[in-house]
Amino acid sequence: MDKFRSGLKKRRDGKIAQLAAIICIFAGFGVIHHISRIAMTGGHLEGFSVGFSVGILIAAVSFQVKEIMDCSKALKSESELRKLYIKETDERTKLIEAKIGGKCVELLFLMIVLAAAVSCFWNTTVSLTLIGVTGCIAVIKIGLKVYYHKKY
């Protein structure tokens, strides 16, 4: 359990670094500058791109904060640490994740969302297409997860 605890501390520290990187990346996109331009011009397409980017930023920050809080909670309590260990080493969950594509689908999903966020600033048609693809991937992944949870 000590090995799992030390790995969890490293994961928490990595999540904190990822959170800082996410905020820096979106600041680099110039979202704040873009918002000030919207206030002056009031364009709908520009508003969409800023809204989408800010929405992605809020979602990414929320997920990272949730992960950090879960890790911190597990590190404070031995019973919570045990629950998290059992949850992460559950063979049934691992099998289901492997059946629905596992980390590859999650990485693909993330890359398409980032591509949609970046393309919002240049071409709305491309970004809307990528958002549609992201939605299809999410629906397929959720459907497969439900199917395999019932099957296994």
Coordinates of N, CA and C in Angstrom, one line a residue:
M1 N 0.8 -1.2 0.0 CA 0.0 0.0 0.0 C 0.9 1.3 0.0
D2 N 2.1 1.2 0.6 CA 3.0 2.3 0.6 C 3.4 2.7 -0.8
K3 N 3.6 1.7 -1.7 CA 4.0 1.9 -3.1 C 2.8 2.7 -3.8
F4 N 1.6 2.3 -3.5 CA 0.5 2.9 -4.1 C 0.3 4.4 -3.6
R5 N 0.6 4.5 -2.3 CA 0.5 5.9 -1.7 C 1.6 6.8 -2.4
S6 N 2.8 6.4 -2.5 CA 3.8 7.2 -3.1 C 3.5 7.5 -4.6
G7 N 3.0 6.5 -5.3 CA 2.5 6.7 -6.7 C 1.4 7.7 -6.8
L8 N 0.5 7.7 -5.8 CA -0.6 8.6 -5.7 C -0.1 10.1 -5.4
K9 N 0.9 10.2 -4.6 CA 1.5 11.5 -4.4 C 2.1 12.1 -5.6
K10 N 2.8 11.2 -6.4 CA 3.4 11.7 -7.6 C 2.3 12.1 -8.6
R11 N 1.2 11.3 -8.7 CA 0.1 11.6 -9.6 C -0.5 12.9 -9.2
R12 N -0.7 13.1 -7.9 CA -1.3 14.4 -7.5 C -0.4 15.6 -7.9
D13 N 0.9 15.4 -7.7 CA 1.8 16.5 -8.1 C 1.8 16.7 -9.6
G14 N 1.7 15.6 -10.3 CA 1.6 15.8 -11.8 C 0.3 16.5 -12.2
K15 N -0.8 16.2 -11.5 CA -2.1 16.8 -11.8 C -2.0 18.3 -11.6
I16 N -1.3 18.7 -10.5 CA -1.1 20.1 -10.2 C -0.3 20.8 -11.3
A17 N 0.7 20.1 -11.8 CA 1.5 20.7 -12.9 C 0.7 20.8 -14.1
Q18 N -0.1 19.7 -14.4 CA -1.0 19.8 -15.6 C -2.0 20.9 -15.5
L19 N -2.5 21.2 -14.3 CA -3.5 22.3 -14.1 C -2.8 23.6 -14.5
A20 N -1.6 23.8 -14.0 CA -0.8 25.0 -14.3 C -0.6 25.1 -15.8
A21 N -0.2 24.0 -16.4 CA 0.0 24.0 -17.9 C -1.2 24.3 -18.7
I22 N -2.4 23.8 -18.2 CA -3.6 24.1 -18.9 C -3.9 25.6 -18.9
I23 N -3.7 26.2 -17.7 CA -4.0 27.6 -17.6 C -3.1 28.4 -18.5
C24 N -1.8 28.0 -18.5 CA -0.8 28.7 -19.3 C -1.1 28.6 -20.8
I25 N -1.5 27.4 -21.2 CA -1.7 27.2 -22.6 C -2.9 28.1 -23.1
F26 N -4.0 28.1 -22.3 CA -5.1 28.9 -22.7 C -4.8 30.4 -22.6
A27 N -4.0 30.8 -21.7 CA -3.5 32.2 -21.7 C -2.7 32.5 -22.9
G28 N -1.9 31.5 -23.3 CA -1.2 31.6 -24.6 C -2.0 31.8 -25.8
F29 N -3.2 31.1 -25.8 CA -4.1 31.3 -26.9 C -4.6 32.7 -27.0
G30 N -4.5 33.5 -26.0 CA -4.9 34.9 -26.0 C -6.4 35.0 -25.8
V31 N -7.0 34.1 -25.0 CA -8.4 34.1 -24.8 C -8.8 35.5 -24.1
I32 N -8.0 36.0 -23.2 CA -8.4 37.2 -22.6 C -8.3 38.4 -23.6
H33 N -7.3 38.4 -24.4 CA -7.3 39.4 -25.5 C -8.5 39.3 -26.4
H34 N -8.8 38.1 -26.7 CA -9.9 37.8 -27.6 C -11.2 38.3 -27.0
I35 N -11.4 38.1 -25.7 CA -12.6 38.5 -25.1 C -12.8 40.0 -25.1
S36 N -11.7 40.7 -25.0 CA -11.7 42.2 -25.1 C -12.1 42.6 -26.5
R37 N -11.6 41.9 -27.5 CA -12.0 42.2 -28.9 C -13.5 42.0 -29.1
I38 N -14.1 41.0 -28.5 CA -15.5 40.7 -28.6 C -16.3 41.8 -28.0
A39 N -15.9 42.3 -26.9 CA -16.6 43.4 -26.2 C -16.7 44.6 -27.2
M40 N -15.7 44.8 -28.0 CA -15.7 46.0 -28.9 C -16.5 45.7 -30.2
T41 N -16.4 44.5 -30.8 CA -17.0 44.2 -32.1 C -18.3 43.5 -31.9
G42 N -18.5 42.6 -31.0 CA -19.8 42.0 -30.8 C -20.1 40.9 -31.8
G43 N -19.1 40.3 -32.5 CA -19.4 39.3 -33.5 C -19.8 38.0 -32.9
H44 N -20.8 37.4 -33.6 CA -21.3 36.1 -33.1 C -20.3 35.0 -33.2
L45 N -19.6 34.9 -34.4 CA -18.6 33.8 -34.6 C -17.4 34.0 -33.6
E46 N -17.0 35.2 -33.4 CA -15.9 35.4 -32.5 C -16.4 35.0 -31.1
G47 N -17.6 35.3 -30.7 CA -18.2 35.0 -29.4 C -18.3 33.5 -29.3
F48 N -18.6 32.8 -30.3 CA -18.6 31.3 -30.3 C -17.2 30.8 -29.9
S49 N -16.2 31.3 -30.6 CA -14.9 30.7 -30.4 C -14.4 31.0 -29.0
V50 N -14.7 32.2 -28.5 CA -14.2 32.5 -27.2 C -15.0 31.7 -26.2
G51 N -16.3 31.6 -26.4 CA -17.2 30.8 -25.5 C -16.8 29.3 -25.4
F52 N -16.5 28.7 -26.6 CA -16.0 27.3 -26.7 C -14.7 27.2 -25.9
S53 N -13.8 28.1 -26.2 CA -12.5 27.9 -25.5 C -12.5 28.1 -24.0
V54 N -13.3 29.1 -23.6 CA -13.5 29.3 -22.2 C -14.2 28.1 -21.5
G55 N -15.2 27.5 -22.2 CA -15.9 26.3 -21.8 C -14.9 25.1 -21.6
I56 N -14.0 24.9 -22.6 CA -13.0 23.9 -22.5 C -12.1 24.1 -21.3
L57 N -11.7 25.4 -21.2 CA -10.8 25.7 -20.0 C -11.5 25.4 -18.7
I58 N -12.7 25.8 -18.6 CA -13.4 25.5 -17.3 C -13.6 24.0 -17.1
A59 N -13.9 23.3 -18.1 CA -14.1 21.8 -18.0 C -12.7 21.2 -17.6
A60 N -11.6 21.6 -18.3 CA -10.3 21.0 -18.0 C -9.9 21.3 -16.6
V61 N -10.1 22.5 -16.2 CA -9.7 22.9 -14.8 C -10.5 22.2 -13.8
S62 N -11.8 22.0 -14.1 CA -12.7 21.3 -13.2 C -12.3 19.8 -13.0
F63 N -12.0 19.2 -14.1 CA -11.6 17.8 -14.0 C -10.2 17.6 -13.3
Q64 N -9.3 18.5 -13.5 CA -8.0 18.5 -12.8 C -8.2 18.7 -11.3
V65 N -9.0 19.7 -11.0 CA -9.3 20.0 -9.5 C -9.9 18.8 -8.9
K66 N -10.9 18.2 -9.6 CA -11.5 17.0 -9.0 C -10.5 15.9 -8.8
E67 N -9.7 15.6 -9.7 CA -8.6 14.6 -9.6 C -7.7 14.9 -8.4
I68 N -7.3 16.2 -8.3 CA -6.4 16.6 -7.2 C -7.1 16.4 -5.9
M69 N -8.4 16.7 -5.8 CA -9.1 16.6 -4.5 C -9.3 15.1 -4.2
D70 N -9.5 14.2 -5.2 CA -9.7 12.8 -4.9 C -8.4 12.2 -4.4
C71 N -7.3 12.6 -5.0 CA -5.9 12.1 -4.6 C -5.6 12.6 -3.2
S72 N -5.9 13.8 -2.9 CA -5.6 14.4 -1.6 C -6.5 13.7 -0.5
K73 N -7.8 13.5 -0.9 CA -8.7 12.8 0.1 C -8.2 11.4 0.4
A74 N -7.7 10.7 -0.6 CA -7.3 9.3 -0.4 C -6.0 9.3 0.4
L75 N -5.1 10.3 0.2 CA -3.9 10.3 1.0 C -4.1 10.7 2.4
K76 N -5.2 11.3 2.8 CA -5.5 11.7 4.2 C -6.1 10.5 5.0
S77 N -6.8 9.6 4.3 CA -7.5 8.6 5.0 C -7.1 7.2 4.5
E78 N -6.8 6.3 5.4 CA -6.4 5.0 5.0 C -7.6 4.2 4.3
S79 N -8.8 4.4 4.8 CA -9.9 3.7 4.2 C -10.2 4.3 2.8
E80 N -10.1 5.6 2.6 CA -10.2 6.1 1.3 C -9.1 5.7 0.3
L81 N -7.9 5.5 0.9 CA -6.8 5.0 0.1 C -7.1 3.6 -0.4
R82 N -7.6 2.8 0.5 CA -8.0 1.4 0.2 C -9.1 1.3 -0.9
K83 N -10.1 2.2 -0.7 CA -11.2 2.2 -1.7 C -10.7 2.6 -3.1
L84 N -9.8 3.6 -3.1 CA -9.2 4.0 -4.4 C -8.4 2.9 -5.0
Y85 N -7.6 2.2 -4.2 CA -6.7 1.1 -4.7 C -7.6 0.0 -5.2
I86 N -8.7 -0.3 -4.6 CA -9.6 -1.4 -5.1 C -10.2 -1.0 -6.4
K87 N -10.6 0.3 -6.4 CA -11.3 0.8 -7.6 C -10.3 0.8 -8.8
E88 N -9.1 1.2 -8.6 CA -8.1 1.2 -9.7 C -7.5 -0.1 -10.1
T89 N -7.6 -1.1 -9.2 CA -7.0 -2.4 -9.6 C -8.1 -3.4 -9.9
D90 N -9.3 -3.0 -10.0 CA -10.5 -3.9 -10.3 C -10.3 -4.4 -11.7
E91 N -10.3 -5.8 -11.8 CA -10.0 -6.4 -13.1 C -11.2 -6.2 -14.1
R92 N -12.4 -6.2 -13.5 CA -13.6 -6.0 -14.4 C -13.6 -4.6 -15.0
T93 N -13.2 -3.6 -14.3 CA -13.2 -2.3 -14.8 C -12.1 -2.2 -15.9
K94 N -10.9 -2.8 -15.6 CA -9.8 -2.8 -16.6 C -10.2 -3.5 -17.9
L95 N -11.0 -4.6 -17.7 CA -11.4 -5.3 -18.9 C -12.4 -4.5 -19.8
I96 N -13.3 -3.8 -19.1 CA -14.3 -3.0 -19.8 C -13.5 -1.8 -20.5
E97 N -12.6 -1.2 -19.8 CA -11.8 -0.1 -20.4 C -11.0 -0.6 -21.6
A98 N -10.5 -1.8 -21.5 CA -9.7 -2.3 -22.6 C -10.7 -2.6 -23.8
K99 N -11.9 -3.1 -23.6 CA -12.8 -3.4 -24.6 C -13.3 -2.1 -25.4
I100 N -13.4 -1.0 -24.6 CA -13.9 0.2 -25.3 C -12.8 1.1 -25.8
G101 N -11.6 0.7 -25.7 CA -10.5 1.4 -26.3 C -9.5 2.1 -25.4
G102 N -9.9 2.1 -24.1 CA -9.0 2.5 -23.0 C -8.4 3.9 -23.2
K103 N -7.2 4.1 -23.0 CA -6.5 5.4 -23.0 C -6.4 5.9 -24.4
C104 N -6.4 5.1 -25.4 CA -6.3 5.6 -26.8 C -7.5 6.4 -27.2
V105 N -8.7 6.0 -26.8 CA -9.9 6.8 -27.2 C -9.9 8.1 -26.4
E106 N -9.5 8.0 -25.1 CA -9.4 9.2 -24.3 C -8.4 10.2 -24.9
L107 N -7.3 9.8 -25.3 CA -6.3 10.7 -25.9 C -6.8 11.2 -27.2
L108 N -7.4 10.4 -28.0 CA -8.0 10.9 -29.3 C -9.1 11.9 -29.0
F109 N -9.9 11.7 -28.1 CA -11.0 12.6 -27.7 C -10.4 14.0 -27.3
L110 N -9.3 13.9 -26.4 CA -8.7 15.1 -26.0 C -8.0 15.9 -27.1
M111 N -7.4 15.2 -28.0 CA -6.7 15.9 -29.1 C -7.7 16.5 -30.1
I112 N -8.8 15.9 -30.3 CA -9.9 16.5 -31.2 C -10.5 17.7 -30.5
V113 N -10.7 17.6 -29.2 CA -11.2 18.8 -28.5 C -10.3 20.0 -28.6
L114 N -9.0 19.7 -28.4 CA -8.0 20.8 -28.5 C -7.9 21.3 -29.9
A115 N -8.0 20.4 -30.9 CA -8.0 20.9 -32.3 C -9.2 21.8 -32.6
A116 N -10.4 21.4 -32.0 CA -11.6 22.2 -32.2 C -11.4 23.6 -31.5
A117 N -10.8 23.6 -30.4 CA -10.6 24.9 -29.7 C -9.6 25.8 -30.5
V118 N -8.6 25.2 -31.0 CA -7.6 26.0 -31.8 C -8.3 26.5 -33.1
S119 N -9.0 25.6 -33.8 CA -9.6 25.9 -35.1 C -10.7 26.9 -35.0
C120 N -11.3 27.1 -33.8 CA -12.3 28.1 -33.6 C -11.9 29.5 -34.0
F121 N -10.6 29.8 -33.8 CA -10.1 31.1 -34.1 C -9.8 31.3 -35.6
W122 N -9.8 30.3 -36.4 CA -9.6 30.4 -37.9 C -10.8 30.0 -38.8
N123 N -11.4 28.9 -38.5 CA -12.4 28.4 -39.4 C -13.5 27.8 -38.5
T124 N -14.7 28.4 -38.5 CA -15.8 27.9 -37.7 C -16.4 26.6 -38.3
T125 N -16.3 26.4 -39.6 CA -16.8 25.1 -40.2 C -16.0 24.0 -39.7
V126 N -14.7 24.1 -39.7 CA -13.8 23.0 -39.2 C -14.1 22.8 -37.7
S127 N -14.2 23.8 -36.9 CA -14.4 23.6 -35.5 C -15.7 23.0 -35.2
L128 N -16.8 23.4 -35.9 CA -18.1 22.7 -35.7 C -18.0 21.2 -36.1
T129 N -17.3 20.9 -37.2 CA -17.2 19.5 -37.6 C -16.4 18.7 -36.5
L130 N -15.4 19.3 -36.0 CA -14.6 18.6 -34.9 C -15.4 18.5 -33.7
I131 N -16.3 19.4 -33.3 CA -17.1 19.3 -32.2 C -18.1 18.2 -32.4
G132 N -18.7 18.1 -33.7 CA -19.6 17.0 -34.0 C -18.9 15.6 -33.9
V133 N -17.6 15.5 -34.3 CA -16.9 14.3 -34.2 C -16.6 13.9 -32.7
T134 N -16.3 14.9 -31.9 CA -16.2 14.7 -30.5 C -17.4 14.2 -29.9
G135 N -18.6 14.8 -30.2 CA -19.9 14.3 -29.7 C -20.1 12.8 -30.1
C136 N -19.8 12.5 -31.4 CA -20.0 11.1 -31.8 C -19.1 10.1 -31.0
I137 N -17.9 10.5 -30.8 CA -16.9 9.7 -30.0 C -17.5 9.5 -28.6
A138 N -18.0 10.6 -28.0 CA -18.5 10.5 -26.6 C -19.7 9.6 -26.6
V139 N -20.6 9.7 -27.5 CA -21.8 8.8 -27.5 C -21.4 7.4 -27.7
I140 N -20.5 7.1 -28.6 CA -20.1 5.7 -28.9 C -19.4 5.2 -27.6
K141 N -18.5 6.0 -27.0 CA -17.8 5.5 -25.8 C -18.8 5.2 -24.6
I142 N -19.8 6.1 -24.4 CA -20.8 5.9 -23.4 C -21.6 4.7 -23.7
G143 N -22.0 4.5 -25.0 CA -22.8 3.3 -25.3 C -22.0 2.0 -25.1
L144 N -20.8 2.0 -25.5 CA -20.0 0.8 -25.3 C -19.8 0.5 -23.8
K145 N -19.6 1.6 -23.0 CA -19.4 1.4 -21.6 C -20.7 0.8 -20.9
V146 N -21.8 1.3 -21.3 CA -23.1 0.7 -20.8 C -23.2 -0.7 -21.3
Y147 N -23.0 -1.0 -22.5 CA -23.1 -2.4 -23.1 C -22.2 -3.3 -22.3
Y148 N -20.9 -3.0 -22.1 CA -20.0 -3.9 -21.5 C -20.2 -4.0 -20.0
H149 N -20.8 -3.0 -19.4 CA -21.1 -3.1 -18.0 C -22.2 -4.1 -17.8
K150 N -23.1 -4.2 -18.7 CA -24.2 -5.1 -18.6 C -23.8 -6.5 -19.0
K151 N -22.8 -6.6 -20.0 CA -22.4 -7.9 -20.4 C -21.4 -8.6 -19.4
Y152 N -20.6 -7.8 -18.8 CA -19.6 -8.4 -17.8 C -20.0 -8.1 -16.4

